[in-house]
Amino acid sequence: MAATRIELMQQMPIFGAIGAESIEFLLASAPVIEVPCGGYFFREGEPGHGMFVLESGSVTVSKSWQSHELLLGRLAQGDCFGEMALLDLFPRSASVRADADCIAIEFSSANLYRLFERDVEQFALIQMNIAREMSRRLRITDDLLFRARMGEHGSPPGWPHCV
């Protein structure tokens, strides 16, 4: 199972160019979380403690607005979510609910700090990859906002891969 998890993570933008040894080191202290269909990984407004890599299952990402839950996206195996919690100290900006029974790997700030102490270059690369992924999402969000202001509807190419 460890080899499969390493391979899954190496295919993700956040762990791109990260060596198998570093990923294995991260996995050693990362809990595997099971969330049943209908359960929540987290809800909007809760404190954020880490990000998740979805190993199996599918989830819906939603945001509350005027007492309604609005769909932001759907994610499946190999997608990640919650990584903003690794960079800021703000509450969760959205809710993530399991659409099927899910298994995910959770990475916390403490987990990444252990990598920092062991291999600062690999840690820095992960941080840069997270920043690149967040920048990619910001560009998509900017495009969505622009399209909405211009009266267009629909999602731009590349949305969503990671929320």
PDB file of C-alpha atoms in Angstrom:
ATOM      1  CA  MET A   1       0.000   0.000   0.000  1.00  0.00           C
ATOM      2  CA  ALA A   2       2.871   2.419   0.735  1.00  0.00           C
ATOM      3  CA  ALA A   3       4.183   2.180  -2.844  1.00  0.00           C
ATOM      4  CA  THR A   4       0.693   2.921  -4.196  1.00  0.00           C
ATOM      5  CA  ARG A   5       0.369   5.951  -1.921  1.00  0.00           C
ATOM      6  CA  ILE A   6       3.800   7.250  -2.930  1.00  0.00           C
ATOM      7  CA  GLU A   7       2.884   6.869  -6.601  1.00  0.00           C
ATOM      8  CA  LEU A   8      -0.470   8.613  -6.058  1.00  0.00           C
ATOM      9  CA  MET A   9       1.210  11.553  -4.356  1.00  0.00           C
ATOM     10  CA  GLN A  10       3.983  11.889  -6.931  1.00  0.00           C
ATOM     11  CA  GLN A  11       1.297  12.432  -9.575  1.00  0.00           C
ATOM     12  CA  MET A  12      -0.072  15.447  -7.678  1.00  0.00           C
ATOM     13  CA  PRO A  13       1.141  19.014  -8.363  1.00  0.00           C
ATOM     14  CA  ILE A  14       1.779  19.658  -4.662  1.00  0.00           C
ATOM     15  CA  PHE A  15       4.173  16.733  -4.427  1.00  0.00           C
ATOM     16  CA  GLY A  16       5.693  17.151  -7.888  1.00  0.00           C
ATOM     17  CA  ALA A  17       9.475  16.585  -7.918  1.00  0.00           C
ATOM     18  CA  ILE A  18       9.414  15.347  -4.308  1.00  0.00           C
ATOM     19  CA  GLY A  19      11.516  12.249  -3.821  1.00  0.00           C
ATOM     20  CA  ALA A  20       9.955   8.937  -2.853  1.00  0.00           C
ATOM     21  CA  GLU A  21      12.045   8.887   0.340  1.00  0.00           C
ATOM     22  CA  SER A  22      10.625  12.254   1.468  1.00  0.00           C
ATOM     23  CA  ILE A  23       7.066  11.196   0.649  1.00  0.00           C
ATOM     24  CA  GLU A  24       7.566   7.954   2.545  1.00  0.00           C
ATOM     25  CA  PHE A  25       8.869  10.002   5.496  1.00  0.00           C
ATOM     26  CA  LEU A  26       5.742  12.210   5.401  1.00  0.00           C
ATOM     27  CA  LEU A  27       3.438   9.204   5.129  1.00  0.00           C
ATOM     28  CA  ALA A  28       4.982   7.569   8.201  1.00  0.00           C
ATOM     29  CA  SER A  29       3.378  10.180  10.471  1.00  0.00           C
ATOM     30  CA  ALA A  30       0.296  11.035   8.393  1.00  0.00           C
ATOM     31  CA  PRO A  31      -2.954   9.490   9.609  1.00  0.00           C
ATOM     32  CA  VAL A  32      -5.276   7.784   7.162  1.00  0.00           C
ATOM     33  CA  ILE A  33      -8.796   9.103   7.666  1.00  0.00           C
ATOM     34  CA  GLU A  34     -11.984   7.252   6.737  1.00  0.00           C
ATOM     35  CA  VAL A  35     -15.133   9.314   6.231  1.00  0.00           C
ATOM     36  CA  PRO A  36     -18.407   7.517   5.431  1.00  0.00           C
ATOM     37  CA  CYS A  37     -20.737   8.683   2.681  1.00  0.00           C
ATOM     38  CA  GLY A  38     -22.550  11.804   3.899  1.00  0.00           C
ATOM     39  CA  GLY A  39     -19.924  12.599   6.530  1.00  0.00           C
ATOM     40  CA  TYR A  40     -17.758  15.707   6.536  1.00  0.00           C
ATOM     41  CA  PHE A  41     -13.993  16.016   6.422  1.00  0.00           C
ATOM     42  CA  PHE A  42     -14.567  19.528   7.729  1.00  0.00           C
ATOM     43  CA  ARG A  43     -17.129  22.317   7.691  1.00  0.00           C
ATOM     44  CA  GLU A  44     -16.784  25.915   6.679  1.00  0.00           C
ATOM     45  CA  GLY A  45     -15.713  28.065   9.633  1.00  0.00           C
ATOM     46  CA  GLU A  46     -13.967  25.279  11.569  1.00  0.00           C
ATOM     47  CA  PRO A  47     -10.298  25.685  12.454  1.00  0.00           C
ATOM     48  CA  GLY A  48      -8.017  24.300   9.752  1.00  0.00           C
ATOM     49  CA  HIS A  49      -5.305  21.871  10.782  1.00  0.00           C
ATOM     50  CA  GLY A  50      -4.155  20.253   7.577  1.00  0.00           C
ATOM     51  CA  MET A  51      -4.787  19.140   4.048  1.00  0.00           C
ATOM     52  CA  PHE A  52      -6.133  15.870   2.701  1.00  0.00           C
ATOM     53  CA  VAL A  53      -5.155  13.701  -0.242  1.00  0.00           C
ATOM     54  CA  LEU A  54      -8.141  11.673  -1.397  1.00  0.00           C
ATOM     55  CA  GLU A  55      -7.032   8.072  -1.834  1.00  0.00           C
ATOM     56  CA  SER A  56     -10.485   6.719  -2.674  1.00  0.00           C
ATOM     57  CA  GLY A  57     -14.031   7.991  -2.889  1.00  0.00           C
ATOM     58  CA  SER A  58     -15.373  11.358  -3.962  1.00  0.00           C
ATOM     59  CA  VAL A  59     -16.291  14.580  -2.205  1.00  0.00           C
ATOM     60  CA  THR A  60     -18.320  17.731  -2.751  1.00  0.00           C
ATOM     61  CA  VAL A  61     -16.860  21.113  -1.863  1.00  0.00           C
ATOM     62  CA  SER A  62     -19.510  23.680  -0.897  1.00  0.00           C
ATOM     63  CA  LYS A  63     -19.888  27.089   0.643  1.00  0.00           C
ATOM     64  CA  SER A  64     -22.746  28.498   2.699  1.00  0.00           C
ATOM     65  CA  TRP A  65     -24.573  31.544   1.433  1.00  0.00           C
ATOM     66  CA  GLN A  66     -27.849  32.880   2.787  1.00  0.00           C
ATOM     67  CA  SER A  67     -28.700  29.566   4.503  1.00  0.00           C
ATOM     68  CA  HIS A  68     -27.969  27.539   1.336  1.00  0.00           C
ATOM     69  CA  GLU A  69     -25.107  25.240   0.451  1.00  0.00           C
ATOM     70  CA  LEU A  70     -23.632  26.181  -2.931  1.00  0.00           C
ATOM     71  CA  LEU A  71     -21.542  23.697  -4.907  1.00  0.00           C
ATOM     72  CA  LEU A  72     -17.980  24.819  -5.594  1.00  0.00           C
ATOM     73  CA  GLY A  73     -16.708  21.562  -7.036  1.00  0.00           C
ATOM     74  CA  ARG A  74     -16.419  17.814  -6.883  1.00  0.00           C
ATOM     75  CA  LEU A  75     -13.189  15.957  -6.260  1.00  0.00           C
ATOM     76  CA  ALA A  76     -12.136  12.332  -6.679  1.00  0.00           C
ATOM     77  CA  GLN A  77      -9.195  10.006  -6.096  1.00  0.00           C
ATOM     78  CA  GLY A  78      -5.861  11.798  -6.330  1.00  0.00           C
ATOM     79  CA  ASP A  79      -7.292  15.245  -5.631  1.00  0.00           C
ATOM     80  CA  CYS A  80      -6.377  17.280  -2.573  1.00  0.00           C
ATOM     81  CA  PHE A  81      -8.190  19.829  -0.467  1.00  0.00           C
ATOM     82  CA  GLY A  82      -7.644  21.928   2.627  1.00  0.00           C
ATOM     83  CA  GLU A  83      -4.072  22.967   1.856  1.00  0.00           C
ATOM     84  CA  MET A  84      -4.737  26.607   2.750  1.00  0.00           C
ATOM     85  CA  ALA A  85      -4.635  25.432   6.387  1.00  0.00           C
ATOM     86  CA  LEU A  86      -0.942  24.648   5.913  1.00  0.00           C
ATOM     87  CA  LEU A  87      -0.189  28.276   5.054  1.00  0.00           C
ATOM     88  CA  ASP A  88      -2.588  30.467   6.998  1.00  0.00           C
ATOM     89  CA  LEU A  89      -4.270  30.489  10.374  1.00  0.00           C
ATOM     90  CA  PHE A  90      -7.793  31.216   9.156  1.00  0.00           C
ATOM     91  CA  PRO A  91     -10.868  29.006   9.559  1.00  0.00           C
ATOM     92  CA  ARG A  92     -11.942  26.692   6.749  1.00  0.00           C
ATOM     93  CA  SER A  93     -13.302  28.629   3.780  1.00  0.00           C
ATOM     94  CA  ALA A  94     -15.610  25.822   2.589  1.00  0.00           C
ATOM     95  CA  SER A  95     -17.106  22.491   3.638  1.00  0.00           C
ATOM     96  CA  VAL A  96     -16.029  19.135   2.223  1.00  0.00           C
ATOM     97  CA  ARG A  97     -18.585  16.300   2.355  1.00  0.00           C
ATOM     98  CA  ALA A  98     -18.058  12.668   1.300  1.00  0.00           C
ATOM     99  CA  ASP A  99     -20.261  11.639  -1.639  1.00  0.00           C
ATOM    100  CA  ALA A 100     -19.104   8.043  -1.183  1.00  0.00           C
ATOM    101  CA  ASP A 101     -17.133   6.214   1.482  1.00  0.00           C
ATOM    102  CA  CYS A 102     -13.730   7.942   1.450  1.00  0.00           C
ATOM    103  CA  ILE A 103     -10.195   7.209   2.506  1.00  0.00           C
ATOM    104  CA  ALA A 104      -7.795  10.161   2.680  1.00  0.00           C
ATOM    105  CA  ILE A 105      -4.306  10.865   3.938  1.00  0.00           C
ATOM    106  CA  GLU A 106      -4.087  13.883   6.247  1.00  0.00           C
ATOM    107  CA  PHE A 107      -1.020  16.110   6.275  1.00  0.00           C
ATOM    108  CA  SER A 108      -0.700  18.639   9.094  1.00  0.00           C
ATOM    109  CA  SER A 109       1.657  21.563   9.608  1.00  0.00           C
ATOM    110  CA  ALA A 110       3.433  19.491  12.262  1.00  0.00           C
ATOM    111  CA  ASN A 111       3.848  16.682   9.734  1.00  0.00           C
ATOM    112  CA  LEU A 112       5.469  19.060   7.238  1.00  0.00           C
ATOM    113  CA  TYR A 113       7.604  20.641   9.957  1.00  0.00           C
ATOM    114  CA  ARG A 114       9.164  17.227  10.585  1.00  0.00           C
ATOM    115  CA  LEU A 115      10.206  17.224   6.915  1.00  0.00           C
ATOM    116  CA  PHE A 116      11.614  20.757   7.341  1.00  0.00           C
ATOM    117  CA  GLU A 117      13.849  19.478  10.154  1.00  0.00           C
ATOM    118  CA  ARG A 118      14.981  16.544   8.020  1.00  0.00           C
ATOM    119  CA  ASP A 119      15.266  18.022   4.510  1.00  0.00           C
ATOM    120  CA  VAL A 120      14.725  21.757   4.128  1.00  0.00           C
ATOM    121  CA  GLU A 121      15.025  21.624   0.326  1.00  0.00           C
ATOM    122  CA  GLN A 122      12.198  19.109  -0.058  1.00  0.00           C
ATOM    123  CA  PHE A 123      10.108  21.102   2.447  1.00  0.00           C
ATOM    124  CA  ALA A 124      10.703  24.321   0.482  1.00  0.00           C
ATOM    125  CA  LEU A 125       9.736  22.597  -2.757  1.00  0.00           C
ATOM    126  CA  ILE A 126       6.421  21.454  -1.250  1.00  0.00           C
ATOM    127  CA  GLN A 127       5.751  25.000  -0.014  1.00  0.00           C
ATOM    128  CA  MET A 128       6.515  26.376  -3.485  1.00  0.00           C
ATOM    129  CA  ASN A 129       4.251  23.753  -5.052  1.00  0.00           C
ATOM    130  CA  ILE A 130       1.414  24.693  -2.682  1.00  0.00           C
ATOM    131  CA  ALA A 131       1.907  28.365  -3.570  1.00  0.00           C
ATOM    132  CA  ARG A 132       1.853  27.511  -7.292  1.00  0.00           C
ATOM    133  CA  GLU A 133      -1.333  25.497  -6.885  1.00  0.00           C
ATOM    134  CA  MET A 134      -2.990  28.301  -4.939  1.00  0.00           C
ATOM    135  CA  SER A 135      -1.860  30.791  -7.580  1.00  0.00           C
ATOM    136  CA  ARG A 136      -3.345  28.576 -10.302  1.00  0.00           C
ATOM    137  CA  ARG A 137      -6.642  28.508  -8.425  1.00  0.00           C
ATOM    138  CA  LEU A 138      -6.562  32.270  -7.910  1.00  0.00           C
ATOM    139  CA  ARG A 139      -6.158  32.743 -11.661  1.00  0.00           C
ATOM    140  CA  ILE A 140      -9.154  30.479 -12.270  1.00  0.00           C
ATOM    141  CA  THR A 141     -11.169  32.385  -9.663  1.00  0.00           C
ATOM    142  CA  ASP A 142     -10.176  35.691 -11.257  1.00  0.00           C
ATOM    143  CA  ASP A 143     -11.353  34.337 -14.620  1.00  0.00           C
ATOM    144  CA  LEU A 144     -14.654  33.170 -13.097  1.00  0.00           C
ATOM    145  CA  LEU A 145     -15.196  36.562 -11.482  1.00  0.00           C
ATOM    146  CA  PHE A 146     -14.416  38.354 -14.733  1.00  0.00           C
ATOM    147  CA  ARG A 147     -16.772  36.080 -16.696  1.00  0.00           C
ATOM    148  CA  ALA A 148     -19.536  36.603 -14.133  1.00  0.00           C
ATOM    149  CA  ARG A 149     -19.122  40.360 -14.342  1.00  0.00           C
ATOM    150  CA  MET A 150     -19.296  40.143 -18.126  1.00  0.00           C
ATOM    151  CA  GLY A 151     -22.471  38.044 -17.967  1.00  0.00           C
ATOM    152  CA  GLU A 152     -20.902  34.708 -18.935  1.00  0.00           C
ATOM    153  CA  HIS A 153     -21.566  31.521 -17.017  1.00  0.00           C
ATOM    154  CA  GLY A 154     -19.696  28.254 -16.843  1.00  0.00           C
ATOM    155  CA  SER A 155     -16.383  27.035 -15.552  1.00  0.00           C
ATOM    156  CA  PRO A 156     -13.053  27.821 -17.200  1.00  0.00           C
ATOM    157  CA  PRO A 157     -10.783  24.982 -18.326  1.00  0.00           C
ATOM    158  CA  GLY A 158      -8.836  23.329 -15.513  1.00  0.00           C
ATOM    159  CA  TRP A 159     -11.433  23.735 -12.769  1.00  0.00           C
ATOM    160  CA  PRO A 160     -11.359  22.038 -10.295  1.00  0.00           C
ATOM    161  CA  HIS A 161      -8.341  19.821  -9.798  1.00  0.00           C
ATOM    162  CA  CYS A 162      -7.659  20.682  -6.233  1.00  0.00           C
ATOM    163  CA  VAL A 163      -9.812  22.681  -3.846  1.00  0.00           C
TER     164      VAL A 163
END
